[in-house]
PDB file of C-alpha atoms in Angstrom:
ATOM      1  CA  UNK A   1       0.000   0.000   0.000  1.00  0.00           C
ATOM      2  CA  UNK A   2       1.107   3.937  -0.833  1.00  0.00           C
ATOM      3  CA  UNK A   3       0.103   7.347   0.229  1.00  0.00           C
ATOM      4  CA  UNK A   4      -1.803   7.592  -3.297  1.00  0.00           C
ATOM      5  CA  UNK A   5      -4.192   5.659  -4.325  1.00  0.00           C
ATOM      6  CA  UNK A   6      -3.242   6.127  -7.836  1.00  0.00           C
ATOM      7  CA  UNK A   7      -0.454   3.743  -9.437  1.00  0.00           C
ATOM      8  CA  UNK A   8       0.203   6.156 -12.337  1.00  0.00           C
ATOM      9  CA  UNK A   9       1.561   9.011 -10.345  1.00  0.00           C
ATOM     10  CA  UNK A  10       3.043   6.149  -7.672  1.00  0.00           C
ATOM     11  CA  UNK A  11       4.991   4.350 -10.925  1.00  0.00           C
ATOM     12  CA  UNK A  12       5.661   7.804 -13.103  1.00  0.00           C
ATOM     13  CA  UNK A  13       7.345  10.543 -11.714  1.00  0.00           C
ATOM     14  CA  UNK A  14      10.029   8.511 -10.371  1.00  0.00           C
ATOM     15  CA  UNK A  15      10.914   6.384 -13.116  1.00  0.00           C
ATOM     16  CA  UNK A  16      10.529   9.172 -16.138  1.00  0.00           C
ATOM     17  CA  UNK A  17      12.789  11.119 -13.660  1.00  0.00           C
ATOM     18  CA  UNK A  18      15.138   8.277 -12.889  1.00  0.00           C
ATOM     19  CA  UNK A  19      15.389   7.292 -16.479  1.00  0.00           C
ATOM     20  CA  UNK A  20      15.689  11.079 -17.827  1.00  0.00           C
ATOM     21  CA  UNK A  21      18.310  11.929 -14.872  1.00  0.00           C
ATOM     22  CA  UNK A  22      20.541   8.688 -16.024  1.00  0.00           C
ATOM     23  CA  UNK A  23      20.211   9.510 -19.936  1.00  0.00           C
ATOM     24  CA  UNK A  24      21.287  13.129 -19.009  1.00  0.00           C
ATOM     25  CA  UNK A  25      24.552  12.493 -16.833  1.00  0.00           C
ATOM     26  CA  UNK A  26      25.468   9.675 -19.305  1.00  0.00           C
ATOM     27  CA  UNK A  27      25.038  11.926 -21.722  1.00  0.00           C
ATOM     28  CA  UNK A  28      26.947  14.842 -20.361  1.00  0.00           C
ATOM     29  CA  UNK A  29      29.611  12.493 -19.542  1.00  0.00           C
ATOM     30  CA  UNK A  30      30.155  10.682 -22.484  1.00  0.00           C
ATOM     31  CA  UNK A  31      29.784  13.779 -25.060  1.00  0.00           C
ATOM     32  CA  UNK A  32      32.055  16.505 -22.381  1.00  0.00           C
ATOM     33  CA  UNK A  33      30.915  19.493 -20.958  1.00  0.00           C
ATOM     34  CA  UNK A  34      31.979  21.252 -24.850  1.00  0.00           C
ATOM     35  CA  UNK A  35      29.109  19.628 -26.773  1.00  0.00           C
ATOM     36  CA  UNK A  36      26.669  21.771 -28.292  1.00  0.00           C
ATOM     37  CA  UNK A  37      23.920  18.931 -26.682  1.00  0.00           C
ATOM     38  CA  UNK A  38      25.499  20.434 -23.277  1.00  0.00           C
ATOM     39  CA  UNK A  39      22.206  22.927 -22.489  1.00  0.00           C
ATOM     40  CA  UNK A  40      19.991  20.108 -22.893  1.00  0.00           C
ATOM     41  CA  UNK A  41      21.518  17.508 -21.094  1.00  0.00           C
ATOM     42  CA  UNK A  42      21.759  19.872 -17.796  1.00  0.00           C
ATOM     43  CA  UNK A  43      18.089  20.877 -18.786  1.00  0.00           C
ATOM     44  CA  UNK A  44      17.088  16.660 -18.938  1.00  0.00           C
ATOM     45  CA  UNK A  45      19.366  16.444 -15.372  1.00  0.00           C
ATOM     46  CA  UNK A  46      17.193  19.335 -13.856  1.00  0.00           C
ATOM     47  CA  UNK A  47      13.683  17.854 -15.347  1.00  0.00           C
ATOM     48  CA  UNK A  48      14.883  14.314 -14.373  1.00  0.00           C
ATOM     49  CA  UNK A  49      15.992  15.567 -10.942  1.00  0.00           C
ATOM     50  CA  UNK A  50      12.676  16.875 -10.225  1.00  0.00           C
ATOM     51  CA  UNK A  51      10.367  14.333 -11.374  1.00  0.00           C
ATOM     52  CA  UNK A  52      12.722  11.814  -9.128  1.00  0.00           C
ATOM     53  CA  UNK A  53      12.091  13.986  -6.097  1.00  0.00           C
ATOM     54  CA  UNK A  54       8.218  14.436  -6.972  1.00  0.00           C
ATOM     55  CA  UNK A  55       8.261  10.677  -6.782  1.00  0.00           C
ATOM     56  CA  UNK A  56       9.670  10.075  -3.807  1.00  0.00           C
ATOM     57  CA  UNK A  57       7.545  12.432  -2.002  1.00  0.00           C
ATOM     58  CA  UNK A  58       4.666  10.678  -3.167  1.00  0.00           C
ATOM     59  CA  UNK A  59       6.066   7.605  -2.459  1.00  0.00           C
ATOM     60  CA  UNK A  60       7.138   8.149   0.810  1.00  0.00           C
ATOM     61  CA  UNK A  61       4.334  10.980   1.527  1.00  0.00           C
ATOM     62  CA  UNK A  62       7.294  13.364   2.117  1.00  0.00           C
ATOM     63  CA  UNK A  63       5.248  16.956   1.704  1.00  0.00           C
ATOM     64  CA  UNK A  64       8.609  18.070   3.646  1.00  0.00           C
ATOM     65  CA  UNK A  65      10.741  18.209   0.374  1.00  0.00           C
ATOM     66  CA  UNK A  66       9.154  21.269  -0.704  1.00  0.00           C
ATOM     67  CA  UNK A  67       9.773  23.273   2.379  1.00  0.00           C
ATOM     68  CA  UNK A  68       6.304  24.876   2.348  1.00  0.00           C
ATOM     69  CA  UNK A  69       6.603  27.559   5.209  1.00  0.00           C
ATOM     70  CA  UNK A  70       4.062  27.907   8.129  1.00  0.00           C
ATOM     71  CA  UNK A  71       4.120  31.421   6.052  1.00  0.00           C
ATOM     72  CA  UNK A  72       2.447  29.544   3.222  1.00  0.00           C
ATOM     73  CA  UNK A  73       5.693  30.708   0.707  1.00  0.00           C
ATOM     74  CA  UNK A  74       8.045  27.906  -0.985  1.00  0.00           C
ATOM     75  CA  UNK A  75      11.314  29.344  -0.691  1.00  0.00           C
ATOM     76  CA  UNK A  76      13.209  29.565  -4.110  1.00  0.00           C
ATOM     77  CA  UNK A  77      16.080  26.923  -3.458  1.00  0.00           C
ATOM     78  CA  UNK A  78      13.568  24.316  -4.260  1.00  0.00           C
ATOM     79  CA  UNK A  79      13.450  24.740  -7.983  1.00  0.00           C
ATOM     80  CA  UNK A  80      17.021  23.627  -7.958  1.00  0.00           C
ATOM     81  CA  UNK A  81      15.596  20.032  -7.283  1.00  0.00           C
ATOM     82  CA  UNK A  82      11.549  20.122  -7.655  1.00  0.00           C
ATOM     83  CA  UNK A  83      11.576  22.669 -10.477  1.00  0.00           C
ATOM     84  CA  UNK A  84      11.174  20.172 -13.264  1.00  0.00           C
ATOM     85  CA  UNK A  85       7.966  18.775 -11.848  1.00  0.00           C
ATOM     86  CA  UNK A  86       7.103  21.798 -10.684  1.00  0.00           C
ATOM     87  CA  UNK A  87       7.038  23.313 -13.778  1.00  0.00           C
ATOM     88  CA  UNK A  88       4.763  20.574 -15.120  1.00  0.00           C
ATOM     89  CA  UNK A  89       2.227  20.336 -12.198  1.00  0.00           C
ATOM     90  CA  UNK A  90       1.689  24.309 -12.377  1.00  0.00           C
ATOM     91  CA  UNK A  91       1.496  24.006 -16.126  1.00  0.00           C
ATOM     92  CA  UNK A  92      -0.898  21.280 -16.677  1.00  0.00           C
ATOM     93  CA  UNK A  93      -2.857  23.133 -13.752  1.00  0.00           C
ATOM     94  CA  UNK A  94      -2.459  26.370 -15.278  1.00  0.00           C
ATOM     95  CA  UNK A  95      -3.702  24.884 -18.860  1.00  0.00           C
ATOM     96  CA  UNK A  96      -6.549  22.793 -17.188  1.00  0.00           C
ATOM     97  CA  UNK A  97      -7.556  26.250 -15.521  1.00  0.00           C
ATOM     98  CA  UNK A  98      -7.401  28.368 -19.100  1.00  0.00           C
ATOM     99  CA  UNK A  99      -9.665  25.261 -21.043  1.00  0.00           C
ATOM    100  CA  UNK A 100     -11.884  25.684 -17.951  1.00  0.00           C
ATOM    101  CA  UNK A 101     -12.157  29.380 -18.492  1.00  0.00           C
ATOM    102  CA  UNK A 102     -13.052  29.127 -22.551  1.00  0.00           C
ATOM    103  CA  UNK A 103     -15.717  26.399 -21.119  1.00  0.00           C
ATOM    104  CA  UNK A 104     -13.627  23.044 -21.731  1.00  0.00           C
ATOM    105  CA  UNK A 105     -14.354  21.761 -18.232  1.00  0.00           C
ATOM    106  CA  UNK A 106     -13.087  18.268 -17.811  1.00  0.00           C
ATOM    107  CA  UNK A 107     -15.633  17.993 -14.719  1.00  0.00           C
ATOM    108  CA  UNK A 108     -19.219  19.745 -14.905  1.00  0.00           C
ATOM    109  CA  UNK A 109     -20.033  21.570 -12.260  1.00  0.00           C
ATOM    110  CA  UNK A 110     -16.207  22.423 -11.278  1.00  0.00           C
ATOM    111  CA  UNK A 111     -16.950  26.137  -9.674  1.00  0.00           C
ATOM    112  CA  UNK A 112     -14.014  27.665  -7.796  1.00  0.00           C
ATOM    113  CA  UNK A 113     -15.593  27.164  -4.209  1.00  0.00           C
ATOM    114  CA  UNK A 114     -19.001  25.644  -2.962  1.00  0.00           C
ATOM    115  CA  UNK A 115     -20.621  26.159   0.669  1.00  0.00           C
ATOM    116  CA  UNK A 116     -20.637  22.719   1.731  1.00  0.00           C
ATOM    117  CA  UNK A 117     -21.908  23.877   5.942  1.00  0.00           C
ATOM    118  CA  UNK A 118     -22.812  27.422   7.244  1.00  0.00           C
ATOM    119  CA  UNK A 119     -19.447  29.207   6.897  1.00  0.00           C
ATOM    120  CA  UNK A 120     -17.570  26.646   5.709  1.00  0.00           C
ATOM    121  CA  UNK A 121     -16.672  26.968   1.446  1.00  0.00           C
ATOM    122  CA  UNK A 122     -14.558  24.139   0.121  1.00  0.00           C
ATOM    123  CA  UNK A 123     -12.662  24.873  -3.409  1.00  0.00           C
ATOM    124  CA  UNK A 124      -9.756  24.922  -5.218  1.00  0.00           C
ATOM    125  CA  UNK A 125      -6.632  27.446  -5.589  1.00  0.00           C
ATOM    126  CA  UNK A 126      -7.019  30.894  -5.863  1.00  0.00           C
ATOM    127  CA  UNK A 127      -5.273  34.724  -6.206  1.00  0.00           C
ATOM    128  CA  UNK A 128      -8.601  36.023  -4.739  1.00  0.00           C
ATOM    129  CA  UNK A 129     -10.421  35.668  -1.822  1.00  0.00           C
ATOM    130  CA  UNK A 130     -13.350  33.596  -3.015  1.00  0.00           C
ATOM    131  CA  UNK A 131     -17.148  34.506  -1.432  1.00  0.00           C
ATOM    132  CA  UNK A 132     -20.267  33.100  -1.536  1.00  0.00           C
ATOM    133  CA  UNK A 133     -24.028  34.698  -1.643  1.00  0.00           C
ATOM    134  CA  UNK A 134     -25.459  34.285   2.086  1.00  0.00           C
ATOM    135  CA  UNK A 135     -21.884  33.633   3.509  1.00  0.00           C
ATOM    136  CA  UNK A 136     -19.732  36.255   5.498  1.00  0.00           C
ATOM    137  CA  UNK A 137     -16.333  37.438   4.012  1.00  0.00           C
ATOM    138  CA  UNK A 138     -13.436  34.953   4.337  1.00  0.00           C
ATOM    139  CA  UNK A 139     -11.175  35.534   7.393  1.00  0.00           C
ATOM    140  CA  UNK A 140      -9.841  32.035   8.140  1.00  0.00           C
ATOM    141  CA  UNK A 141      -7.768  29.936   5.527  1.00  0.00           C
ATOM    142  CA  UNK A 142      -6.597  26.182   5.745  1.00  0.00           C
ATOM    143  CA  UNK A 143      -4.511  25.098   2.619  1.00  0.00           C
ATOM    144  CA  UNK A 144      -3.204  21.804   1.904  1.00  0.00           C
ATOM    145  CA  UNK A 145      -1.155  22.539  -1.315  1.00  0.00           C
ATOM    146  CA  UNK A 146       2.293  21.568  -0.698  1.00  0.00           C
ATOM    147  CA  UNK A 147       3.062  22.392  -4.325  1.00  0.00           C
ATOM    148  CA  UNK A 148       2.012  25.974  -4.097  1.00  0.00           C
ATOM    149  CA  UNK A 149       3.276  28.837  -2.175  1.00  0.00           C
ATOM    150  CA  UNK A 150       0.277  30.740  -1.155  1.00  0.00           C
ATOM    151  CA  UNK A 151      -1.214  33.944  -3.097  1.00  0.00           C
ATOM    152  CA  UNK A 152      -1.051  36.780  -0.799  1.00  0.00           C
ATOM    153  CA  UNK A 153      -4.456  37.523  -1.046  1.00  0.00           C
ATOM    154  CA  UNK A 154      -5.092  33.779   0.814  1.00  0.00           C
ATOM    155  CA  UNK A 155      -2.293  34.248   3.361  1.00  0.00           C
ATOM    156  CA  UNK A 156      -3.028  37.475   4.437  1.00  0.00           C
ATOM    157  CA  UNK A 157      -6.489  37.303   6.326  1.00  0.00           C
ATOM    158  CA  UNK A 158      -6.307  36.997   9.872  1.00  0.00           C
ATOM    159  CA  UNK A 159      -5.787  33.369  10.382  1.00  0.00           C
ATOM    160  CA  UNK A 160      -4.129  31.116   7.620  1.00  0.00           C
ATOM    161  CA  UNK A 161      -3.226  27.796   8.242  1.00  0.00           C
ATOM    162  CA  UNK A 162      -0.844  25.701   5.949  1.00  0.00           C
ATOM    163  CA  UNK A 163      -1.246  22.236   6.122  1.00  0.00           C
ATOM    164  CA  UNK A 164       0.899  20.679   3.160  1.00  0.00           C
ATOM    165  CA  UNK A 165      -0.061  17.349   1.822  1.00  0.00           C
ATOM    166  CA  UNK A 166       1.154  15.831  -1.070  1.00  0.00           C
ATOM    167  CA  UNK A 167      -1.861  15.561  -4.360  1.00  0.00           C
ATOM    168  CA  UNK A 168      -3.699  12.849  -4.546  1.00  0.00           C
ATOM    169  CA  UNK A 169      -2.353  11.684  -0.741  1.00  0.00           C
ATOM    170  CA  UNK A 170      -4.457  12.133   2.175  1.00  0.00           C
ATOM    171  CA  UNK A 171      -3.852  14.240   5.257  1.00  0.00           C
ATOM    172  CA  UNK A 172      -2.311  12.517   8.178  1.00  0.00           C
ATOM    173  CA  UNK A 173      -5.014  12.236  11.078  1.00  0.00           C
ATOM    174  CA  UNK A 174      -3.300  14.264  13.507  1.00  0.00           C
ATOM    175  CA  UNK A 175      -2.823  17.207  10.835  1.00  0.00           C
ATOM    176  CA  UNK A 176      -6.288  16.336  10.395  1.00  0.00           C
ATOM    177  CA  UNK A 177      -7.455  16.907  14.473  1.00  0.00           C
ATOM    178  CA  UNK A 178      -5.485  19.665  14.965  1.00  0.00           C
ATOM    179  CA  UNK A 179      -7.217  21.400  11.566  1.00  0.00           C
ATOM    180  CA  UNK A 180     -10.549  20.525  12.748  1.00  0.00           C
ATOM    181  CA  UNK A 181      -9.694  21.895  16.195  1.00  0.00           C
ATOM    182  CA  UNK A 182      -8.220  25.330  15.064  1.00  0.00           C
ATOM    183  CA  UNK A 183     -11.373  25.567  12.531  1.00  0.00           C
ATOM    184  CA  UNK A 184     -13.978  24.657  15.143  1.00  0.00           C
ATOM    185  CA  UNK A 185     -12.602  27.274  17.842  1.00  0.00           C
ATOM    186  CA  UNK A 186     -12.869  29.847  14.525  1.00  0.00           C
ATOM    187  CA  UNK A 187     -16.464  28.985  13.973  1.00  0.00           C
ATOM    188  CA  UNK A 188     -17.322  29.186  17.307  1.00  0.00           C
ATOM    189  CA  UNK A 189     -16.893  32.730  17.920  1.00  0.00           C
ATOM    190  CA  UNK A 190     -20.160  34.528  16.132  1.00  0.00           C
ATOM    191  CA  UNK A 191     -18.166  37.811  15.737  1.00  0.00           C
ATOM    192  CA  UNK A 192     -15.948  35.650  12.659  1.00  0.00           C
ATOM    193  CA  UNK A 193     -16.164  35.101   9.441  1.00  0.00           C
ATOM    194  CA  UNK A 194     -16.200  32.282   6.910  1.00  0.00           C
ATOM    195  CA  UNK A 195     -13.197  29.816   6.187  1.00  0.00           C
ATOM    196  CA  UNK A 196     -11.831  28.599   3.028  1.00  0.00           C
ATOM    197  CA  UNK A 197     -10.626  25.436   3.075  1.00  0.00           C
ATOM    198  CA  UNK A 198      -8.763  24.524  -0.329  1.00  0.00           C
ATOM    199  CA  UNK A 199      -6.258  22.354  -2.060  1.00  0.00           C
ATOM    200  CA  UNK A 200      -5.219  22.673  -5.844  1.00  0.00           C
ATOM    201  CA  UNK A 201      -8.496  21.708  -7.131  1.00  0.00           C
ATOM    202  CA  UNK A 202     -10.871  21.388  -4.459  1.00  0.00           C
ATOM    203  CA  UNK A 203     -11.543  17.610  -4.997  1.00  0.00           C
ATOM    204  CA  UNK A 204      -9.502  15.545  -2.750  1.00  0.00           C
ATOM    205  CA  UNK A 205      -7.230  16.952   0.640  1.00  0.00           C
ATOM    206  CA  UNK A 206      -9.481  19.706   1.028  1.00  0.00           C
ATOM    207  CA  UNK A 207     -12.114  18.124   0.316  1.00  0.00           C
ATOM    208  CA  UNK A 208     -11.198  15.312   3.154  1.00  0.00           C
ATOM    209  CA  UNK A 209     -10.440  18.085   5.431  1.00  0.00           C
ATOM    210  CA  UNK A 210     -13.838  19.820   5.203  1.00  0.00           C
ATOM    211  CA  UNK A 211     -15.805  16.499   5.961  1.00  0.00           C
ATOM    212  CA  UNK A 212     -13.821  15.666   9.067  1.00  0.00           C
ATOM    213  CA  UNK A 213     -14.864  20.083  10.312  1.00  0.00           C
ATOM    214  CA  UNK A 214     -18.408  18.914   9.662  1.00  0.00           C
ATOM    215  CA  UNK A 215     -17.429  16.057  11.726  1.00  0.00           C
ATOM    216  CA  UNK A 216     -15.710  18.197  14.341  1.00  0.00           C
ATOM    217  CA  UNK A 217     -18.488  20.859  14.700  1.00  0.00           C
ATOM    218  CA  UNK A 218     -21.441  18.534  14.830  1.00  0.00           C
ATOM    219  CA  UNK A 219     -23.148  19.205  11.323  1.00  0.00           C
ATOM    220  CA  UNK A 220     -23.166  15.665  10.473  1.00  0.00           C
ATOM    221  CA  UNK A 221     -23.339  12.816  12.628  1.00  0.00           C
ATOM    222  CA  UNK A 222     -21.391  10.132  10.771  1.00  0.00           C
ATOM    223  CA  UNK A 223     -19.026  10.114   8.690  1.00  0.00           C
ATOM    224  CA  UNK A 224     -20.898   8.732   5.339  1.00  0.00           C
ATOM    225  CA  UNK A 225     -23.198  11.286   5.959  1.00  0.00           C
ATOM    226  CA  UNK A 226     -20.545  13.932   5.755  1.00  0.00           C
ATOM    227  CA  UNK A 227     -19.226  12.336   2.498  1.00  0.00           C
ATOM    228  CA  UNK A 228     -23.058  12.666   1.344  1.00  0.00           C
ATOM    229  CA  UNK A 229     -23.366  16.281   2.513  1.00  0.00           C
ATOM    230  CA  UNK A 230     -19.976  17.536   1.041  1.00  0.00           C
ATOM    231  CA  UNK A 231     -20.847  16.179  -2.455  1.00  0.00           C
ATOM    232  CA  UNK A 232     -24.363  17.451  -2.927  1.00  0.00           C
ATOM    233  CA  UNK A 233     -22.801  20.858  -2.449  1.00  0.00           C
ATOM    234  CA  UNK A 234     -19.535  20.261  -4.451  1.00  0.00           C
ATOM    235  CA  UNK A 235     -20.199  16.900  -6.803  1.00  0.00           C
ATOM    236  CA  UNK A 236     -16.755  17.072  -7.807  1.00  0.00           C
ATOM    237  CA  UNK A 237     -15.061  16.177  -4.804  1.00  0.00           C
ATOM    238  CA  UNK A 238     -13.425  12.452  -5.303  1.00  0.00           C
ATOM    239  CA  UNK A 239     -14.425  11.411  -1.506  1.00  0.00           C
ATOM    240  CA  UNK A 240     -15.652   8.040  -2.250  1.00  0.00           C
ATOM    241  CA  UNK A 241     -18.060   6.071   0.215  1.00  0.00           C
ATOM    242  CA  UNK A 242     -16.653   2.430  -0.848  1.00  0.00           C
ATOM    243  CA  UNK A 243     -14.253   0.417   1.476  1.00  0.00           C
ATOM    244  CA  UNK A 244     -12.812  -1.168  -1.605  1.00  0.00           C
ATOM    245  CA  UNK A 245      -9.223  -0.333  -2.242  1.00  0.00           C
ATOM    246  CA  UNK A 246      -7.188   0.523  -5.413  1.00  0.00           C
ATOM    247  CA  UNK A 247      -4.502  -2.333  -5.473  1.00  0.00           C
ATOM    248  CA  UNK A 248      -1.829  -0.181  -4.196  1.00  0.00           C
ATOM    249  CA  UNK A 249      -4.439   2.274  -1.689  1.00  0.00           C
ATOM    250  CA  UNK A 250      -3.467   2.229   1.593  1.00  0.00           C
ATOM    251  CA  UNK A 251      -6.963   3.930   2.875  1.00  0.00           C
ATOM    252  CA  UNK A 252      -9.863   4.863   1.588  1.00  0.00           C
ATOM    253  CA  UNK A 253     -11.483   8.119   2.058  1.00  0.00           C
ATOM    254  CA  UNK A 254     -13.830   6.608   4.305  1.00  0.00           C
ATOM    255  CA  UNK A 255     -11.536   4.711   6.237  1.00  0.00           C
ATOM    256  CA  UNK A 256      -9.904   7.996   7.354  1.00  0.00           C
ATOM    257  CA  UNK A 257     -13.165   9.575   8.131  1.00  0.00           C
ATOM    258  CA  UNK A 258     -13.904   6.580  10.119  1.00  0.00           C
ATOM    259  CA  UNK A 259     -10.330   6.315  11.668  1.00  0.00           C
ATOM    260  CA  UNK A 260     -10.834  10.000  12.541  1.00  0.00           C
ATOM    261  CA  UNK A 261     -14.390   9.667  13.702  1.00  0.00           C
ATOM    262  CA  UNK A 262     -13.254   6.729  16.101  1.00  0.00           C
ATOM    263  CA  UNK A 263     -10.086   9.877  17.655  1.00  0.00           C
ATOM    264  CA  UNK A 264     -13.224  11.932  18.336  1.00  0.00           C
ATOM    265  CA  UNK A 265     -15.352   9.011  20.358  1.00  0.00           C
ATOM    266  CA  UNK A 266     -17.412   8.020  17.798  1.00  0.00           C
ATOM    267  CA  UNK A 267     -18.762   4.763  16.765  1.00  0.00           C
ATOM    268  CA  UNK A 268     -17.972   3.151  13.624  1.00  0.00           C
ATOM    269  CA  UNK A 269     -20.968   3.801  10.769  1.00  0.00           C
ATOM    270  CA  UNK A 270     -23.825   1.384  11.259  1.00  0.00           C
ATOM    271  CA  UNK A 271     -24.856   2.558   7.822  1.00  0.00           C
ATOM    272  CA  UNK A 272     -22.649  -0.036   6.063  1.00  0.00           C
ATOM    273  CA  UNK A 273     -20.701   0.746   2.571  1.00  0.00           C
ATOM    274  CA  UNK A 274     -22.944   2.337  -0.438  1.00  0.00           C
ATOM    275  CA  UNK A 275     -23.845   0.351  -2.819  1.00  0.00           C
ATOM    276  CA  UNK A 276     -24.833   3.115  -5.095  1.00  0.00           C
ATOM    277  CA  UNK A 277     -21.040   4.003  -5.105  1.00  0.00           C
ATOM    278  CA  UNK A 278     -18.616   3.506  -8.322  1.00  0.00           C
ATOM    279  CA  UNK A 279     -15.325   1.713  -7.583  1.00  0.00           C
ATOM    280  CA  UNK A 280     -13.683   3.285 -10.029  1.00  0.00           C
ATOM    281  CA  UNK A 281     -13.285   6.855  -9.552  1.00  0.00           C
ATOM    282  CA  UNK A 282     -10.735  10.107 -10.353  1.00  0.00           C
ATOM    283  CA  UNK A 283      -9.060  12.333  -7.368  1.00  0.00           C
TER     284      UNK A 283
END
């Protein structure tokens, strides 16, 4: 079993890295430093380099190699080593975003933020603070990007949080009890505002995050009826409801609800798994 549930990005990263790093120093070696090929080969080392590192920290759920600040800022020294992947991961995210904007969504009904519980929105990355109709201005922040440094528009309301968590991983349960803590002490005082709770795209961390706050703050009872609740008011969250495993899952998103649920005195779910619920599904 692995952090990710998904065997592509397990398998990927680290052997396109592994196999561009190796092509590039043999390369570089066996041609000298004086070959006109020289740019590229210390270009296919730097790509290489960074897809190996990307690897390991989703192999080893590692969120620590990319030295995201409590500040919410990735200091520049990291695109010695992660810039390669990091210049693919914004990119593809960056192109996703502009086919999204011209109306090429790959997911209908993928807004920027929902309001999945009173003063609670759930969504995706952002240079704006994001609002909703019948919800109070954003004051509180939790991100889970590890692969973003924070826009200061998101870091610099009163309380912002950084938890980083590798995509497509899921957050540790004591990030996610101390989360749900800070966030429930926030939406008890009346006086506050809203909080935005966001990864890159909304559908998996944060999305895991938000249902364990419902948890926390008593909105839902169980955890399959937070997973229920959260995806009526964002359907494109990838919180899935089945106990069945990818062949190299570790947990399912309902196994850390439950596993969380069980830290805050609850009761397993009597309600059983879903049957309504796909198997195969897309974080």
């Amino acid at each position: 079993p692995m952090p990710s549930g998904h065997t592509f990005l397990n398998v990927v990263p680290a052997t396109a890295g592994a196999a561009a790093l190796c092509h590039g120093l043999y390369a570089l070696v066996s041609q000298g430093w004086h070959s006109p090929a020289q740019l590229a080969h210390v270009v296919e080392i730097w790509l290489g380099t960074g897809f190996v590192t990307a690897g390991a920290a989703l192999l080893f759920d590692a969120p620590r190699l990319y030295c995201k600040r409590a500040s919410g800022e990735i200091p520049p020294f990291v695109w010695v080593y992660l810039g390669g992947w990091l210049l693919v991961y914004r990119g593809s995210w960056l192109a996703k975003r502009a086919l999204a904007d011209r109306g090429l969504q790959l997911k209908a009904n993928d807004r920027l933020c929902d309001l999945v519980a009173e003063r609670v929105l759930l969504g995706r990355l952002t240079w704006s603070l994001p609002s909703v109709d019948g919800a109070p201005e954003v004051d509180m922040v939790v991100d889970l990007t590890c692969e973003w440094s924070a826009p200061e528009a998101l870091r610099s309301v009163p309380e912002y949080v950084a938890v980083p968590v590798v995509d497509t991983t899921r957050p540790r349960i004591d990030q996610l009890l101390h989360l749900s803590e800070l966030v429930c002490e926030h939406l008890r005082r009346p006086e506050a505002g809203s909080v935005y709770i966001h990864c890159a795209n909304g559908y998996g961390r944060s999305a895991v995050a938000a249902a364990v706050v419902l948890l926390a703050n008593g909105t839902c009872a169980t955890p399959l009826e937070t997973v229920r609740v959260i995806k009526a008011a964002r359907p494109v969250v990838s919180l899935n409801k089945s106990r069945r495993r990818w062949p190299c899952e570790a947990k399912t998103h309902i196994e850390v609800l439950q596993e969380v649920f069980r830290e805050m005195g609850g009761a397993d779910d009597d309600d059983g798994e879903d049957p309504t619920e796909p198997f195969f599904r897309f974080a």
